[in-house]
GROMACS .gro file of C-alpha atoms in nm:
model
  191
    1MET     CA    1   2.803   0.521  -2.117
    2ALA     CA    2   2.938   0.470  -1.766
    3VAL     CA    3   2.715   0.349  -1.489
    4VAL     CA    4   2.726   0.570  -1.182
    5SER     CA    5   2.642   0.422  -0.845
    6HIS     CA    6   2.361   0.561  -0.633
    7ALA     CA    7   2.606   0.652  -0.355
    8ARG     CA    8   2.821   0.853  -0.595
    9ASP     CA    9   2.514   1.032  -0.729
   10GLU     CA   10   2.420   1.136  -0.376
   11SER     CA   11   2.766   1.273  -0.295
   12ASP     CA   12   2.766   1.448  -0.632
   13ASP     CA   13   2.421   1.585  -0.545
   14SER     CA   14   2.558   1.746  -0.229
   15MET     CA   15   2.838   1.905  -0.428
   16ILE     CA   16   2.588   2.034  -0.686
   17VAL     CA   17   2.373   2.189  -0.413
   18ALA     CA   18   2.680   2.363  -0.274
   19ALA     CA   19   2.787   2.478  -0.621
   20SER     CA   20   2.437   2.611  -0.691
   21LEU     CA   21   2.478   2.865  -0.410
   22GLU     CA   22   2.734   3.042  -0.631
   23ASP     CA   23   2.597   2.929  -0.969
   24PRO     CA   24   2.216   2.888  -0.946
   25GLU     CA   25   2.201   2.724  -1.289
   26ALA     CA   26   2.390   2.423  -1.149
   27PHE     CA   27   2.070   2.327  -0.965
   28GLY     CA   28   1.922   2.227  -1.302
   29GLU     CA   29   2.133   1.911  -1.293
   30LEU     CA   30   1.949   1.802  -0.978
   31PHE     CA   31   1.618   1.852  -1.158
   32ARG     CA   32   1.744   1.641  -1.449
   33ARG     CA   33   1.855   1.362  -1.213
   34HIS     CA   34   1.558   1.347  -0.979
   35SER     CA   35   1.249   1.480  -1.157
   36PRO     CA   36   1.160   1.178  -1.376
   37ARG     CA   37   1.135   0.936  -1.082
   38LEU     CA   38   0.965   1.194  -0.861
   39HIS     CA   39   0.718   1.286  -1.135
   40ALA     CA   40   0.623   0.922  -1.195
   41TYR     CA   41   0.563   0.878  -0.823
   42VAL     CA   42   0.355   1.194  -0.781
   43LYS     CA   43   0.151   1.105  -1.091
   44ARG     CA   44   0.063   0.770  -0.934
   45ARG     CA   45  -0.033   0.941  -0.608
   46LEU     CA   46  -0.227   1.243  -0.731
   47GLY     CA   47  -0.290   1.197  -1.102
   48VAL     CA   48  -0.156   1.358  -1.415
   49ALA     CA   49  -0.323   1.694  -1.356
   50LEU     CA   50  -0.131   1.769  -1.035
   51ALA     CA   51   0.199   1.593  -1.105
   52ASP     CA   52   0.366   1.865  -1.311
   53ASP     CA   53   0.266   2.138  -1.067
   54LEU     CA   54   0.366   1.947  -0.756
   55VAL     CA   55   0.707   1.844  -0.895
   56SER     CA   56   0.772   2.202  -1.003
   57GLU     CA   57   0.669   2.328  -0.661
   58THR     CA   58   0.893   2.069  -0.493
   59PHE     CA   59   1.197   2.184  -0.689
   60ALA     CA   60   1.111   2.551  -0.639
   61ILE     CA   61   1.101   2.499  -0.263
   62ALA     CA   62   1.423   2.297  -0.271
   63PHE     CA   63   1.591   2.571  -0.475
   64ARG     CA   64   1.476   2.847  -0.241
   65GLN     CA   65   1.583   2.648   0.066
   66ARG     CA   66   1.903   2.496  -0.077
   67GLU     CA   67   2.120   2.690   0.166
   68LYS     CA   68   1.940   2.499   0.446
   69PHE     CA   69   2.045   2.163   0.297
   70ASP     CA   70   2.320   2.053   0.535
   71GLY     CA   71   2.410   1.720   0.378
   72ARG     CA   72   2.319   1.515   0.687
   73ALA     CA   73   2.053   1.341   0.479
   74GLU     CA   74   2.089   1.250   0.115
   75PHE     CA   75   1.962   1.517  -0.122
   76GLY     CA   76   1.710   1.272  -0.270
   77ALA     CA   77   1.559   1.201   0.071
   78TRP     CA   78   1.546   1.573   0.148
   79LEU     CA   79   1.376   1.641  -0.186
   80TRP     CA   80   1.126   1.356  -0.145
   81GLY     CA   81   1.051   1.483   0.205
   82ILE     CA   82   0.949   1.816   0.054
   83ALA     CA   83   0.734   1.635  -0.203
   84SER     CA   84   0.574   1.418   0.066
   85LYS     CA   85   0.471   1.725   0.262
   86LEU     CA   86   0.317   1.876  -0.051
   87ILE     CA   87   0.137   1.549  -0.131
   88ALA     CA   88  -0.003   1.547   0.222
   89LYS     CA   89  -0.168   1.881   0.147
   90HIS     CA   90  -0.350   1.706  -0.137
   91HIS     CA   91  -0.472   1.415   0.080
   92ARG     CA   92  -0.836   1.481  -0.005
   93GLN     CA   93  -0.763   1.487  -0.379
   94GLU     CA   94  -0.572   1.160  -0.353
   95THR     CA   95  -0.852   0.994  -0.158
   96ARG     CA   96  -1.112   1.117  -0.410
   97MET     CA   97  -0.900   0.981  -0.694
   98TYR     CA   98  -0.879   0.636  -0.533
   99ARG     CA   99  -1.251   0.632  -0.460
  100ALA     CA  100  -1.329   0.727  -0.821
  101PHE     CA  101  -1.100   0.449  -0.939
  102ALA     CA  102  -1.273   0.205  -0.704
  103ARG     CA  103  -1.615   0.304  -0.845
  104THR     CA  104  -1.529   0.321  -1.214
  105GLY     CA  105  -1.236   0.085  -1.258
  106VAL     CA  106  -1.057   0.356  -1.460
  107ASP     CA  107  -0.719   0.455  -1.318
  108PRO     CA  108  -0.701   0.835  -1.339
  109ALA     CA  109  -0.320   0.825  -1.317
  110GLU     CA  110  -0.278   0.621  -1.635
  111GLU     CA  111  -0.204   0.813  -1.951
  112GLY     CA  112  -0.219   0.531  -2.201
  113VAL     CA  113  -0.177   0.163  -2.260
  114ALA     CA  114  -0.003  -0.029  -1.984
  115ASP     CA  115   0.352  -0.135  -2.055
  116ARG     CA  116   0.292  -0.505  -2.010
  117ALA     CA  117  -0.022  -0.707  -2.073
  118SER     CA  118   0.009  -0.908  -1.750
  119GLU     CA  119   0.035  -0.593  -1.539
  120ARG     CA  120  -0.262  -0.448  -1.724
  121THR     CA  121  -0.471  -0.758  -1.658
  122THR     CA  122  -0.379  -0.760  -1.289
  123ALA     CA  123  -0.448  -0.388  -1.258
  124ALA     CA  124  -0.786  -0.429  -1.427
  125ALA     CA  125  -0.881  -0.712  -1.192
  126LEU     CA  126  -0.750  -0.559  -0.870
  127GLY     CA  127  -0.741  -0.189  -0.952
  128PRO     CA  128  -1.076  -0.075  -0.818
  129ARG     CA  129  -1.049  -0.286  -0.503
  130LEU     CA  130  -0.690  -0.179  -0.448
  131ALA     CA  131  -0.788   0.184  -0.495
  132LYS     CA  132  -1.066   0.143  -0.238
  133ALA     CA  133  -0.821  -0.020   0.003
  134LEU     CA  134  -0.567   0.260  -0.048
  135ALA     CA  135  -0.838   0.522   0.007
  136GLY     CA  136  -0.917   0.352   0.338
  137LEU     CA  137  -0.561   0.382   0.469
  138GLY     CA  138  -0.441   0.666   0.684
  139ALA     CA  139  -0.225   0.926   0.514
  140GLN     CA  140   0.099   0.812   0.685
  141GLU     CA  141   0.034   0.445   0.611
  142ARG     CA  142  -0.042   0.516   0.247
  143ASN     CA  143   0.256   0.747   0.212
  144ALA     CA  144   0.506   0.494   0.349
  145LEU     CA  145   0.365   0.206   0.145
  146LEU     CA  146   0.352   0.402  -0.181
  147LEU     CA  147   0.705   0.538  -0.137
  148LEU     CA  148   0.809   0.172  -0.125
  149ALA     CA  149   0.587   0.045  -0.406
  150TRP     CA  150   0.564   0.336  -0.650
  151GLY     CA  151   0.861   0.545  -0.541
  152GLU     CA  152   1.081   0.234  -0.543
  153MET     CA  153   1.258   0.353  -0.230
  154SER     CA  154   1.437   0.141   0.028
  155TYR     CA  155   1.316   0.139   0.387
  156ALA     CA  156   1.613   0.360   0.480
  157GLU     CA  157   1.525   0.611   0.208
  158ILE     CA  158   1.162   0.615   0.325
  159ALA     CA  159   1.274   0.672   0.684
  160ALA     CA  160   1.491   0.965   0.575
  161THR     CA  161   1.216   1.104   0.351
  162LEU     CA  162   0.950   1.090   0.621
  163ASP     CA  163   1.191   1.179   0.902
  164LEU     CA  164   1.093   0.866   1.095
  165PRO     CA  165   1.305   0.597   1.261
  166LEU     CA  166   1.380   0.300   1.035
  167GLY     CA  167   1.202   0.059   1.270
  168THR     CA  168   0.889   0.273   1.266
  169VAL     CA  169   0.884   0.269   0.886
  170LYS     CA  170   0.930  -0.109   0.873
  171ALA     CA  171   0.653  -0.164   1.128
  172LYS     CA  172   0.418   0.081   0.956
  173ILE     CA  173   0.464  -0.086   0.616
  174HIS     CA  174   0.428  -0.433   0.769
  175ARG     CA  175   0.100  -0.340   0.939
  176THR     CA  176  -0.027  -0.173   0.621
  177ARG     CA  177   0.051  -0.484   0.416
  178ILE     CA  178  -0.143  -0.695   0.665
  179LYS     CA  179  -0.443  -0.462   0.627
  180LEU     CA  180  -0.421  -0.485   0.247
  181ARG     CA  181  -0.393  -0.866   0.256
  182LYS     CA  182  -0.718  -0.879   0.452
  183THR     CA  183  -0.884  -0.656   0.193
  184LEU     CA  184  -0.721  -0.829  -0.105
  185PRO     CA  185  -0.650  -1.188   0.007
  186GLU     CA  186  -0.565  -1.305  -0.347
  187VAL     CA  187  -0.259  -1.081  -0.352
  188THR     CA  188   0.032  -1.260  -0.185
  189ASN     CA  189   0.330  -1.073  -0.332
  190ASP     CA  190   0.519  -0.870  -0.070
  191GLY     CA  191   0.698  -0.658  -0.329
   0.00000   0.00000   0.00000
């Protein structure tokens, strides 16, 4: 199986969007490429119950508005921008989920056993306090930080997704990390 670079995927994505204007079924390839990562991210943000619906809604909006996609931004950033706006509408749900996690120590976004024992131990020890700290962040701060941490996006991708200057994104994430370090001083990893 050949490995395809991210840059090639993005140029291919633009061609698929253009092709889908004539052949709507072509858009399904974009769902196949982008939905697993987007779903995992939304699940972490809003929980299992809303993830399927929000990802479906994101792709439905992207499909309906595909003629507006001009290729100036990467398709992935455009798609994640749509998802970010939908997540913002669920800000209260996300905050309630983090507060429940902080109170109970049970992560509502987890479906089963953690992949690695060390991550599970760290999550169990820090989870409720981290959830409380995340609930205390502003929506924009939390969104930028979680796109980096859970969405595994670069700063440039986050800037494109949130339609913010790169410097603003870097500063916002830096300030948010400082806030979290004060709340969770035992966590020193910047990743």
